[in-house]
Amino acid sequence: FQSVLLYLDDVIVFSSSIEQHLQRLDQVFSRLDAQGLKVKLSKCQFFQKQVKYLGHVVSAEGVSTDPEKAAAVRDWRRPANLADLRSFLGFASYYRRFIAGFAKIASPLNRLVARLLPPGRKGKTPKKPVDEFWDTECEQSFQELKTALTTTPVLAYADFQKPFVLEVDASHAGLGAVLSQEHAGKLRPVAFASRSLKPAEKNMNNYSSMKLELVALKWAVTEKFREYLVGNACTVFTDNNPLSHLATAKLGATEQRWASELAAFDLTIKYRPGSQNANADALSRQHPVLELSETEPLGSERVLGVQAEISTLPGLSPSDLYTLQHKDPVLGPFLKYWERGKIPDARQRHELSKPARELIRQWKRLRE
């Protein structure tokens, strides 16, 4: 993943200079030759400024959707049955990280699927007609998704030498987050994310606005964008003023646990009124989408397709990770005991840093 991506017979080699590109091409051809594999010259493209890969266009500017796919979406006919509807939603979902507020836009269509799909059904989707249940909300959702898919932004590549900007927002309809970075003096999106609330989070008596905003922050930082933010500075903008004083706020046991998870990240939390926090706010104001129990397992071919989606994260080999982990001031001392399989005694713990002692306390919960 440091120099090449491959999916079946589709191989893409990327480099930052001509010299580096020639070197990496030589490595790829050597590997192919060693395995007795050949490539067809007519299907190869060399030294391109942009290429199409797995339904995306990859260029120096970033990653965008394939214009040919967008053209097909413009001519997509209104689904006539449940199978057609799920096919459209599956196609649209593949590009959801390019669409701000995807969950909100697709909500009426997801509700229609939940209404027509028999509970617990697996296997081939039945071709139930949808005309009887297709209302103005469904039509608006369908048309808005088509428009959004044909006007998607170019997502910037993450530059791990620069700080990130994260906008988060929460409402009792859902959570929203936008990860951005400054490129050429402009703030460009790296990724969008949104989700509906879990059943427990919908209880307004137990989840105040501040607690819900903290849920959004924890979800965005520790789950959705963790790989981007580990070890990198990030400014967080929220429209919840109390959240900007998280370090001095009086928190309950649950909130303290969430705050301790966030403490591992280099975050600067700033308050910004909702009127200026439009990106994340729009993502959070959505109707609930399908619950997990209302979905059915994806086929292996669709899972592989998603796994092969273009990643903007730099790859590290296992040996590189091993070296970096053992040089880390926190992980290094901890790994000495972990590799021996022996928990340090009280005297040895006292010599460790506070974060390393926290890892020791979680010893039985850790997995390699």
mmCIF file of C-alpha atoms in Angstrom:
data_model
loop_
_atom_site.group_PDB
_atom_site.id
_atom_site.type_symbol
_atom_site.label_atom_id
_atom_site.label_comp_id
_atom_site.label_asym_id
_atom_site.label_seq_id
_atom_site.Cartn_x
_atom_site.Cartn_y
_atom_site.Cartn_z
ATOM 1 C CA PHE A 1 0.000 0.000 0.000
ATOM 2 C CA GLN A 2 3.032 2.289 0.085
ATOM 3 C CA SER A 3 3.518 2.224 -3.677
ATOM 4 C CA VAL A 4 0.834 0.069 -5.302
ATOM 5 C CA LEU A 5 -2.833 -0.882 -4.921
ATOM 6 C CA LEU A 6 -4.350 -3.923 -6.556
ATOM 7 C CA TYR A 7 -7.777 -5.481 -6.838
ATOM 8 C CA LEU A 8 -7.940 -8.706 -8.854
ATOM 9 C CA ASP A 9 -6.250 -7.729 -12.157
ATOM 10 C CA ASP A 10 -6.592 -3.964 -11.650
ATOM 11 C CA VAL A 11 -3.239 -2.529 -10.517
ATOM 12 C CA ILE A 12 -2.393 1.109 -9.820
ATOM 13 C CA VAL A 13 1.153 2.346 -9.129
ATOM 14 C CA PHE A 14 1.549 5.832 -7.646
ATOM 15 C CA SER A 15 4.635 7.988 -7.094
ATOM 16 C CA SER A 16 5.688 11.558 -6.385
ATOM 17 C CA SER A 17 8.436 11.786 -9.043
ATOM 18 C CA ILE A 18 9.450 10.253 -12.382
ATOM 19 C CA GLU A 19 12.506 8.576 -10.842
ATOM 20 C CA GLN A 20 10.464 7.050 -8.033
ATOM 21 C CA HIS A 21 7.800 5.934 -10.493
ATOM 22 C CA LEU A 22 10.322 4.110 -12.684
ATOM 23 C CA GLN A 23 11.722 2.360 -9.631
ATOM 24 C CA ARG A 24 8.280 1.245 -8.459
ATOM 25 C CA LEU A 25 7.256 0.072 -11.924
ATOM 26 C CA ASP A 26 10.402 -2.030 -12.052
ATOM 27 C CA GLN A 27 9.493 -3.591 -8.699
ATOM 28 C CA VAL A 28 5.964 -4.394 -9.889
ATOM 29 C CA PHE A 29 7.154 -5.933 -13.169
ATOM 30 C CA SER A 30 9.763 -7.977 -11.296
ATOM 31 C CA ARG A 31 7.078 -9.369 -8.986
ATOM 32 C CA LEU A 32 4.817 -10.226 -11.924
ATOM 33 C CA ASP A 33 7.675 -11.894 -13.770
ATOM 34 C CA ALA A 34 8.625 -13.934 -10.705
ATOM 35 C CA GLN A 35 5.060 -15.304 -10.578
ATOM 36 C CA GLY A 36 4.937 -16.030 -14.306
ATOM 37 C CA LEU A 37 2.345 -13.312 -14.963
ATOM 38 C CA LYS A 38 2.130 -11.011 -17.973
ATOM 39 C CA VAL A 39 0.369 -7.721 -18.672
ATOM 40 C CA LYS A 40 -1.316 -6.673 -21.906
ATOM 41 C CA LEU A 41 0.333 -3.505 -23.205
ATOM 42 C CA SER A 42 -2.882 -2.190 -24.792
ATOM 43 C CA LYS A 43 -4.524 -2.177 -21.350
ATOM 44 C CA CYS A 44 -1.659 -0.328 -19.653
ATOM 45 C CA GLN A 45 -1.364 3.416 -19.063
ATOM 46 C CA PHE A 46 1.947 4.910 -17.985
ATOM 47 C CA PHE A 47 2.883 8.282 -16.456
ATOM 48 C CA GLN A 48 -0.694 9.543 -16.238
ATOM 49 C CA LYS A 49 -1.698 12.663 -14.309
ATOM 50 C CA GLN A 50 -4.972 10.977 -13.445
ATOM 51 C CA VAL A 51 -6.371 7.459 -13.760
ATOM 52 C CA LYS A 52 -9.685 5.703 -13.203
ATOM 53 C CA TYR A 53 -9.652 3.076 -10.492
ATOM 54 C CA LEU A 54 -12.591 1.139 -9.018
ATOM 55 C CA GLY A 55 -15.137 3.768 -10.006
ATOM 56 C CA HIS A 56 -12.972 6.673 -8.865
ATOM 57 C CA VAL A 57 -10.726 9.195 -10.575
ATOM 58 C CA VAL A 58 -7.374 9.481 -8.809
ATOM 59 C CA SER A 59 -5.247 12.547 -9.555
ATOM 60 C CA ALA A 60 -2.770 14.899 -7.922
ATOM 61 C CA GLU A 61 -5.722 17.009 -6.753
ATOM 62 C CA GLY A 62 -7.403 14.188 -4.844
ATOM 63 C CA VAL A 63 -10.039 11.498 -5.306
ATOM 64 C CA SER A 64 -13.357 12.031 -7.105
ATOM 65 C CA THR A 65 -16.128 9.944 -8.618
ATOM 66 C CA ASP A 66 -15.855 8.633 -12.185
ATOM 67 C CA PRO A 67 -17.669 11.003 -14.633
ATOM 68 C CA GLU A 68 -18.863 7.992 -16.649
ATOM 69 C CA LYS A 69 -20.580 6.631 -13.542
ATOM 70 C CA ALA A 70 -22.131 10.037 -12.959
ATOM 71 C CA ALA A 71 -23.480 10.071 -16.522
ATOM 72 C CA ALA A 72 -25.131 6.709 -15.891
ATOM 73 C CA VAL A 73 -26.749 8.085 -12.728
ATOM 74 C CA ARG A 74 -28.312 10.992 -14.621
ATOM 75 C CA ASP A 75 -30.193 8.514 -16.819
ATOM 76 C CA TRP A 76 -31.109 6.140 -13.970
ATOM 77 C CA ARG A 77 -34.808 5.333 -14.180
ATOM 78 C CA ARG A 78 -37.019 5.447 -11.140
ATOM 79 C CA PRO A 79 -36.894 2.020 -9.404
ATOM 80 C CA ALA A 80 -39.881 -0.149 -10.314
ATOM 81 C CA ASN A 81 -39.421 -2.746 -7.585
ATOM 82 C CA LEU A 82 -37.599 -3.429 -4.335
ATOM 83 C CA ALA A 83 -34.645 -5.117 -6.041
ATOM 84 C CA ASP A 84 -34.123 -2.073 -8.294
ATOM 85 C CA LEU A 85 -34.377 0.273 -5.309
ATOM 86 C CA ARG A 86 -31.796 -1.650 -3.305
ATOM 87 C CA SER A 87 -29.513 -1.732 -6.336
ATOM 88 C CA PHE A 88 -29.677 2.065 -6.608
ATOM 89 C CA LEU A 89 -29.095 2.567 -2.885
ATOM 90 C CA GLY A 90 -26.158 0.165 -2.979
ATOM 91 C CA PHE A 91 -24.581 2.105 -5.849
ATOM 92 C CA ALA A 92 -25.167 5.436 -4.099
ATOM 93 C CA SER A 93 -23.817 4.149 -0.772
ATOM 94 C CA TYR A 94 -20.520 3.223 -2.419
ATOM 95 C CA TYR A 95 -19.926 6.960 -2.930
ATOM 96 C CA ARG A 96 -21.449 8.177 0.338
ATOM 97 C CA ARG A 97 -18.154 9.567 1.646
ATOM 98 C CA PHE A 98 -18.337 12.157 -1.151
ATOM 99 C CA ILE A 99 -21.856 13.324 -0.237
ATOM 100 C CA ALA A 100 -22.567 15.676 2.641
ATOM 101 C CA GLY A 101 -25.730 14.614 4.453
ATOM 102 C CA PHE A 102 -26.039 11.309 2.592
ATOM 103 C CA ALA A 103 -28.021 9.635 5.388
ATOM 104 C CA LYS A 104 -30.522 12.485 5.490
ATOM 105 C CA ILE A 105 -31.041 12.497 1.727
ATOM 106 C CA ALA A 106 -31.426 8.714 1.477
ATOM 107 C CA SER A 107 -33.635 8.373 4.564
ATOM 108 C CA PRO A 108 -37.041 8.153 2.763
ATOM 109 C CA LEU A 109 -35.728 5.438 0.438
ATOM 110 C CA ASN A 110 -34.212 3.510 3.337
ATOM 111 C CA ARG A 111 -37.532 3.662 5.174
ATOM 112 C CA LEU A 112 -39.286 2.321 2.089
ATOM 113 C CA VAL A 113 -36.842 -0.602 1.928
ATOM 114 C CA ALA A 114 -37.449 -1.356 5.601
ATOM 115 C CA ARG A 115 -41.195 -1.277 4.986
ATOM 116 C CA LEU A 116 -41.128 -3.695 2.057
ATOM 117 C CA LEU A 117 -38.315 -6.046 3.060
ATOM 118 C CA PRO A 118 -39.564 -9.052 5.076
ATOM 119 C CA PRO A 119 -37.971 -9.120 8.570
ATOM 120 C CA GLY A 120 -34.968 -11.418 8.805
ATOM 121 C CA ARG A 121 -35.033 -12.282 5.111
ATOM 122 C CA LYS A 122 -31.734 -13.380 3.573
ATOM 123 C CA GLY A 123 -30.695 -14.161 0.043
ATOM 124 C CA LYS A 124 -32.067 -12.672 -3.167
ATOM 125 C CA THR A 125 -34.173 -9.529 -2.780
ATOM 126 C CA PRO A 126 -37.810 -10.017 -3.853
ATOM 127 C CA LYS A 127 -39.028 -7.894 -6.771
ATOM 128 C CA LYS A 128 -41.928 -6.285 -4.950
ATOM 129 C CA PRO A 129 -43.421 -3.299 -6.825
ATOM 130 C CA VAL A 130 -42.775 0.049 -5.111
ATOM 131 C CA ASP A 131 -45.217 2.259 -7.057
ATOM 132 C CA GLU A 132 -47.956 1.923 -4.439
ATOM 133 C CA PHE A 133 -45.678 3.285 -1.693
ATOM 134 C CA TRP A 134 -43.625 5.751 -3.754
ATOM 135 C CA ASP A 135 -44.563 9.219 -2.459
ATOM 136 C CA THR A 136 -43.238 12.753 -2.946
ATOM 137 C CA GLU A 137 -40.574 12.255 -0.257
ATOM 138 C CA CYS A 138 -39.225 9.189 -2.057
ATOM 139 C CA GLU A 139 -39.175 11.017 -5.384
ATOM 140 C CA GLN A 140 -37.392 13.998 -3.845
ATOM 141 C CA SER A 141 -34.854 11.689 -2.183
ATOM 142 C CA PHE A 142 -34.241 9.841 -5.461
ATOM 143 C CA GLN A 143 -33.720 13.048 -7.448
ATOM 144 C CA GLU A 144 -31.523 14.657 -4.761
ATOM 145 C CA LEU A 145 -29.287 11.599 -4.631
ATOM 146 C CA LYS A 146 -28.929 11.648 -8.415
ATOM 147 C CA THR A 147 -27.988 15.334 -8.284
ATOM 148 C CA ALA A 148 -25.562 14.814 -5.400
ATOM 149 C CA LEU A 149 -23.864 11.903 -7.171
ATOM 150 C CA THR A 150 -23.280 14.006 -10.286
ATOM 151 C CA THR A 151 -21.891 17.023 -8.395
ATOM 152 C CA THR A 152 -19.594 15.410 -5.834
ATOM 153 C CA PRO A 153 -16.507 17.325 -4.627
ATOM 154 C CA VAL A 154 -12.925 16.207 -5.114
ATOM 155 C CA LEU A 155 -11.793 14.916 -1.724
ATOM 156 C CA ALA A 156 -8.318 16.118 -0.821
ATOM 157 C CA TYR A 157 -5.526 13.745 0.137
ATOM 158 C CA ALA A 158 -4.618 13.876 3.792
ATOM 159 C CA ASP A 159 -1.285 15.617 4.401
ATOM 160 C CA PHE A 160 0.090 14.263 7.674
ATOM 161 C CA GLN A 161 2.546 17.136 7.951
ATOM 162 C CA LYS A 162 -0.356 19.567 8.420
ATOM 163 C CA PRO A 163 -2.986 19.870 11.163
ATOM 164 C CA PHE A 164 -6.560 18.749 10.561
ATOM 165 C CA VAL A 165 -9.843 20.576 11.097
ATOM 166 C CA LEU A 166 -12.832 18.624 12.396
ATOM 167 C CA GLU A 167 -16.381 19.985 12.516
ATOM 168 C CA VAL A 168 -18.833 17.980 14.622
ATOM 169 C CA ASP A 169 -22.485 18.436 15.434
ATOM 170 C CA ALA A 170 -25.233 16.395 17.053
ATOM 171 C CA SER A 171 -29.003 16.588 17.137
ATOM 172 C CA HIS A 172 -31.659 14.150 18.303
ATOM 173 C CA ALA A 173 -31.856 12.991 14.695
ATOM 174 C CA GLY A 174 -28.201 11.992 14.307
ATOM 175 C CA LEU A 175 -24.493 12.826 14.328
ATOM 176 C CA GLY A 176 -22.446 14.593 11.680
ATOM 177 C CA ALA A 177 -18.749 15.261 11.098
ATOM 178 C CA VAL A 178 -16.554 16.792 8.405
ATOM 179 C CA LEU A 179 -12.782 16.275 8.362
ATOM 180 C CA SER A 180 -10.921 18.955 6.421
ATOM 181 C CA GLN A 181 -7.450 20.315 5.812
ATOM 182 C CA GLU A 182 -6.044 23.514 4.396
ATOM 183 C CA HIS A 183 -4.625 23.193 0.889
ATOM 184 C CA ALA A 184 -3.373 26.216 -1.076
ATOM 185 C CA GLY A 185 -5.041 28.582 1.376
ATOM 186 C CA LYS A 186 -8.437 26.877 1.145
ATOM 187 C CA LEU A 187 -10.109 24.457 3.528
ATOM 188 C CA ARG A 188 -10.884 21.280 1.563
ATOM 189 C CA PRO A 189 -12.867 18.249 2.763
ATOM 190 C CA VAL A 190 -10.974 15.000 3.282
ATOM 191 C CA ALA A 191 -14.041 12.962 4.264
ATOM 192 C CA PHE A 192 -17.674 13.291 5.358
ATOM 193 C CA ALA A 193 -19.397 11.110 7.955
ATOM 194 C CA SER A 194 -22.857 10.853 9.502
ATOM 195 C CA ARG A 195 -24.934 8.294 11.352
ATOM 196 C CA SER A 196 -28.269 7.970 13.108
ATOM 197 C CA LEU A 197 -28.537 7.686 16.876
ATOM 198 C CA LYS A 198 -28.465 4.375 18.685
ATOM 199 C CA PRO A 199 -31.633 3.485 20.647
ATOM 200 C CA ALA A 200 -30.108 4.495 24.004
ATOM 201 C CA GLU A 201 -28.923 7.833 22.585
ATOM 202 C CA LYS A 202 -32.473 8.767 21.592
ATOM 203 C CA ASN A 203 -33.493 9.039 25.257
ATOM 204 C CA MET A 204 -33.572 12.804 25.778
ATOM 205 C CA ASN A 205 -33.760 12.364 29.552
ATOM 206 C CA ASN A 206 -30.379 10.623 29.667
ATOM 207 C CA TYR A 207 -28.655 12.490 26.848
ATOM 208 C CA SER A 208 -28.397 16.245 27.234
ATOM 209 C CA SER A 209 -27.250 18.368 24.315
ATOM 210 C CA MET A 210 -23.736 18.529 25.792
ATOM 211 C CA LYS A 211 -23.567 14.738 26.280
ATOM 212 C CA LEU A 212 -24.821 14.167 22.743
ATOM 213 C CA GLU A 213 -22.190 16.546 21.366
ATOM 214 C CA LEU A 214 -19.560 14.608 23.322
ATOM 215 C CA VAL A 215 -20.878 11.392 21.741
ATOM 216 C CA ALA A 216 -20.441 12.990 18.306
ATOM 217 C CA LEU A 217 -16.897 14.087 19.134
ATOM 218 C CA LYS A 218 -15.888 10.673 20.513
ATOM 219 C CA TRP A 219 -17.457 8.856 17.537
ATOM 220 C CA ALA A 220 -15.775 11.111 14.968
ATOM 221 C CA VAL A 221 -12.335 11.070 16.610
ATOM 222 C CA THR A 222 -11.997 7.528 17.981
ATOM 223 C CA GLU A 223 -14.029 5.645 15.354
ATOM 224 C CA LYS A 224 -14.533 7.362 11.983
ATOM 225 C CA PHE A 225 -11.305 9.358 11.649
ATOM 226 C CA ARG A 226 -8.994 7.653 14.140
ATOM 227 C CA GLU A 227 -6.396 6.672 11.509
ATOM 228 C CA TYR A 228 -6.121 10.274 10.378
ATOM 229 C CA LEU A 229 -5.918 11.859 13.825
ATOM 230 C CA VAL A 230 -3.613 9.544 15.800
ATOM 231 C CA GLY A 231 -0.430 11.549 16.355
ATOM 232 C CA ASN A 232 -1.684 14.591 14.417
ATOM 233 C CA ALA A 233 -2.867 17.965 15.671
ATOM 234 C CA CYS A 234 -6.530 18.750 15.078
ATOM 235 C CA THR A 235 -8.725 21.772 15.734
ATOM 236 C CA VAL A 236 -12.300 20.782 16.557
ATOM 237 C CA PHE A 237 -15.176 23.197 15.958
ATOM 238 C CA THR A 238 -18.449 22.613 17.801
ATOM 239 C CA ASP A 239 -21.583 24.698 18.257
ATOM 240 C CA ASN A 240 -21.925 23.475 21.860
ATOM 241 C CA ASN A 241 -20.171 26.012 24.099
ATOM 242 C CA PRO A 242 -19.838 23.737 27.199
ATOM 243 C CA LEU A 243 -18.005 21.148 25.095
ATOM 244 C CA SER A 244 -15.251 23.676 24.389
ATOM 245 C CA HIS A 245 -14.501 23.628 28.149
ATOM 246 C CA LEU A 246 -14.290 19.841 28.346
ATOM 247 C CA ALA A 247 -10.997 19.852 30.263
ATOM 248 C CA THR A 248 -12.531 21.714 33.232
ATOM 249 C CA ALA A 249 -16.133 20.471 33.040
ATOM 250 C CA LYS A 250 -17.712 18.301 35.738
ATOM 251 C CA LEU A 251 -18.398 14.987 34.058
ATOM 252 C CA GLY A 252 -20.208 11.794 34.992
ATOM 253 C CA ALA A 253 -18.502 8.401 34.958
ATOM 254 C CA THR A 254 -19.460 7.668 31.339
ATOM 255 C CA GLU A 255 -18.384 11.079 30.094
ATOM 256 C CA GLN A 256 -15.085 10.779 31.988
ATOM 257 C CA ARG A 257 -14.396 7.505 30.190
ATOM 258 C CA TRP A 258 -15.088 9.140 26.836
ATOM 259 C CA ALA A 259 -12.887 12.103 27.756
ATOM 260 C CA SER A 260 -10.040 9.742 28.702
ATOM 261 C CA GLU A 261 -10.274 8.134 25.248
ATOM 262 C CA LEU A 262 -10.077 11.573 23.642
ATOM 263 C CA ALA A 263 -7.071 12.497 25.800
ATOM 264 C CA ALA A 264 -4.893 10.295 23.597
ATOM 265 C CA PHE A 265 -5.415 12.744 20.714
ATOM 266 C CA ASP A 266 -3.943 16.211 20.155
ATOM 267 C CA LEU A 267 -7.216 18.145 20.050
ATOM 268 C CA THR A 268 -7.949 21.853 20.415
ATOM 269 C CA ILE A 269 -11.699 22.320 20.893
ATOM 270 C CA LYS A 270 -13.200 25.665 19.883
ATOM 271 C CA TYR A 271 -16.738 26.968 20.054
ATOM 272 C CA ARG A 272 -18.387 28.214 16.872
ATOM 273 C CA PRO A 273 -22.081 29.190 16.648
ATOM 274 C CA GLY A 274 -24.365 26.813 14.758
ATOM 275 C CA SER A 275 -24.904 29.356 11.991
ATOM 276 C CA GLN A 276 -21.179 29.070 11.203
ATOM 277 C CA ASN A 277 -21.018 25.288 11.673
ATOM 278 C CA ALA A 278 -23.211 24.504 8.679
ATOM 279 C CA ASN A 279 -21.312 21.541 7.245
ATOM 280 C CA ALA A 280 -21.517 19.249 10.260
ATOM 281 C CA ASP A 281 -24.909 20.612 11.293
ATOM 282 C CA ALA A 282 -26.438 19.615 7.963
ATOM 283 C CA LEU A 283 -25.065 16.108 8.316
ATOM 284 C CA SER A 284 -26.530 15.602 11.785
ATOM 285 C CA ARG A 285 -30.074 16.811 11.009
ATOM 286 C CA GLN A 286 -31.271 13.624 9.449
ATOM 287 C CA HIS A 287 -34.066 11.147 9.945
ATOM 288 C CA PRO A 288 -33.060 7.793 11.441
ATOM 289 C CA VAL A 289 -31.862 5.295 8.848
ATOM 290 C CA LEU A 290 -32.099 1.504 8.903
ATOM 291 C CA GLU A 291 -31.261 -0.156 12.194
ATOM 292 C CA LEU A 292 -28.665 -2.927 12.047
ATOM 293 C CA SER A 293 -31.347 -5.559 12.521
ATOM 294 C CA GLU A 294 -33.134 -4.333 9.403
ATOM 295 C CA THR A 295 -30.231 -4.896 7.048
ATOM 296 C CA GLU A 296 -29.025 -8.110 5.499
ATOM 297 C CA PRO A 297 -25.453 -9.372 5.061
ATOM 298 C CA LEU A 298 -23.507 -8.122 2.054
ATOM 299 C CA GLY A 299 -22.184 -10.579 -0.470
ATOM 300 C CA SER A 300 -18.446 -11.198 -0.452
ATOM 301 C CA GLU A 301 -17.999 -9.469 -3.809
ATOM 302 C CA ARG A 302 -19.507 -6.226 -2.446
ATOM 303 C CA VAL A 303 -17.405 -6.405 0.705
ATOM 304 C CA LEU A 304 -14.235 -6.847 -1.354
ATOM 305 C CA GLY A 305 -15.249 -3.922 -3.530
ATOM 306 C CA VAL A 306 -15.571 -1.626 -0.532
ATOM 307 C CA GLN A 307 -12.342 -2.897 1.017
ATOM 308 C CA ALA A 308 -10.512 -2.033 -2.189
ATOM 309 C CA GLU A 309 -11.817 1.535 -2.193
ATOM 310 C CA ILE A 310 -9.122 4.174 -2.607
ATOM 311 C CA SER A 311 -7.505 5.129 0.697
ATOM 312 C CA THR A 312 -5.749 8.449 1.269
ATOM 313 C CA LEU A 313 -3.815 7.097 4.244
ATOM 314 C CA PRO A 314 -0.110 6.269 3.905
ATOM 315 C CA GLY A 315 0.691 2.570 4.175
ATOM 316 C CA LEU A 316 3.194 1.137 6.639
ATOM 317 C CA SER A 317 4.720 -2.297 6.398
ATOM 318 C CA PRO A 318 4.527 -4.629 9.436
ATOM 319 C CA SER A 319 8.264 -4.150 10.024
ATOM 320 C CA ASP A 320 7.868 -0.345 9.947
ATOM 321 C CA LEU A 321 4.988 -0.541 12.426
ATOM 322 C CA TYR A 322 7.013 -2.840 14.689
ATOM 323 C CA THR A 323 9.950 -0.430 14.707
ATOM 324 C CA LEU A 324 7.814 2.657 15.325
ATOM 325 C CA GLN A 325 5.839 0.988 18.111
ATOM 326 C CA HIS A 326 9.000 -0.071 19.945
ATOM 327 C CA LYS A 327 10.467 3.439 19.609
ATOM 328 C CA ASP A 328 7.287 5.021 20.980
ATOM 329 C CA PRO A 329 7.828 6.383 24.542
ATOM 330 C CA VAL A 330 4.531 4.850 25.698
ATOM 331 C CA LEU A 331 4.199 1.662 23.662
ATOM 332 C CA GLY A 332 7.898 0.760 23.748
ATOM 333 C CA PRO A 333 8.207 0.140 27.519
ATOM 334 C CA PHE A 334 4.775 -1.518 27.594
ATOM 335 C CA LEU A 335 5.646 -3.920 24.759
ATOM 336 C CA LYS A 336 8.685 -5.203 26.675
ATOM 337 C CA TYR A 337 6.324 -6.707 29.247
ATOM 338 C CA TRP A 338 3.619 -7.621 26.728
ATOM 339 C CA GLU A 339 6.003 -9.694 24.617
ATOM 340 C CA ARG A 340 7.156 -11.551 27.730
ATOM 341 C CA GLY A 341 3.535 -12.215 28.656
ATOM 342 C CA LYS A 342 4.150 -11.046 32.215
ATOM 343 C CA ILE A 343 2.424 -8.135 33.968
ATOM 344 C CA PRO A 344 4.961 -5.811 35.671
ATOM 345 C CA ASP A 345 4.987 -5.672 39.456
ATOM 346 C CA ALA A 346 4.292 -2.552 41.512
ATOM 347 C CA ARG A 347 7.907 -1.323 41.422
ATOM 348 C CA GLN A 348 8.145 -1.792 37.667
ATOM 349 C CA ARG A 349 4.812 -0.035 37.114
ATOM 350 C CA HIS A 350 6.042 2.956 39.091
ATOM 351 C CA GLU A 351 8.847 3.400 36.554
ATOM 352 C CA LEU A 352 6.395 3.543 33.645
ATOM 353 C CA SER A 353 4.697 6.681 32.325
ATOM 354 C CA LYS A 354 1.056 7.345 33.203
ATOM 355 C CA PRO A 355 -0.255 6.357 29.697
ATOM 356 C CA ALA A 356 1.785 3.133 29.855
ATOM 357 C CA ARG A 357 0.326 2.330 33.293
ATOM 358 C CA GLU A 358 -3.144 2.836 31.803
ATOM 359 C CA LEU A 359 -2.317 0.199 29.186
ATOM 360 C CA ILE A 360 -1.235 -2.156 31.970
ATOM 361 C CA ARG A 361 -4.620 -1.663 33.646
ATOM 362 C CA GLN A 362 -6.286 -2.727 30.377
ATOM 363 C CA TRP A 363 -3.980 -5.775 30.036
ATOM 364 C CA LYS A 364 -6.691 -8.452 29.933
ATOM 365 C CA ARG A 365 -8.749 -6.523 27.393
ATOM 366 C CA LEU A 366 -5.938 -6.056 24.866
ATOM 367 C CA ARG A 367 -5.528 -8.210 21.771
ATOM 368 C CA GLU A 368 -2.707 -8.399 19.226
#
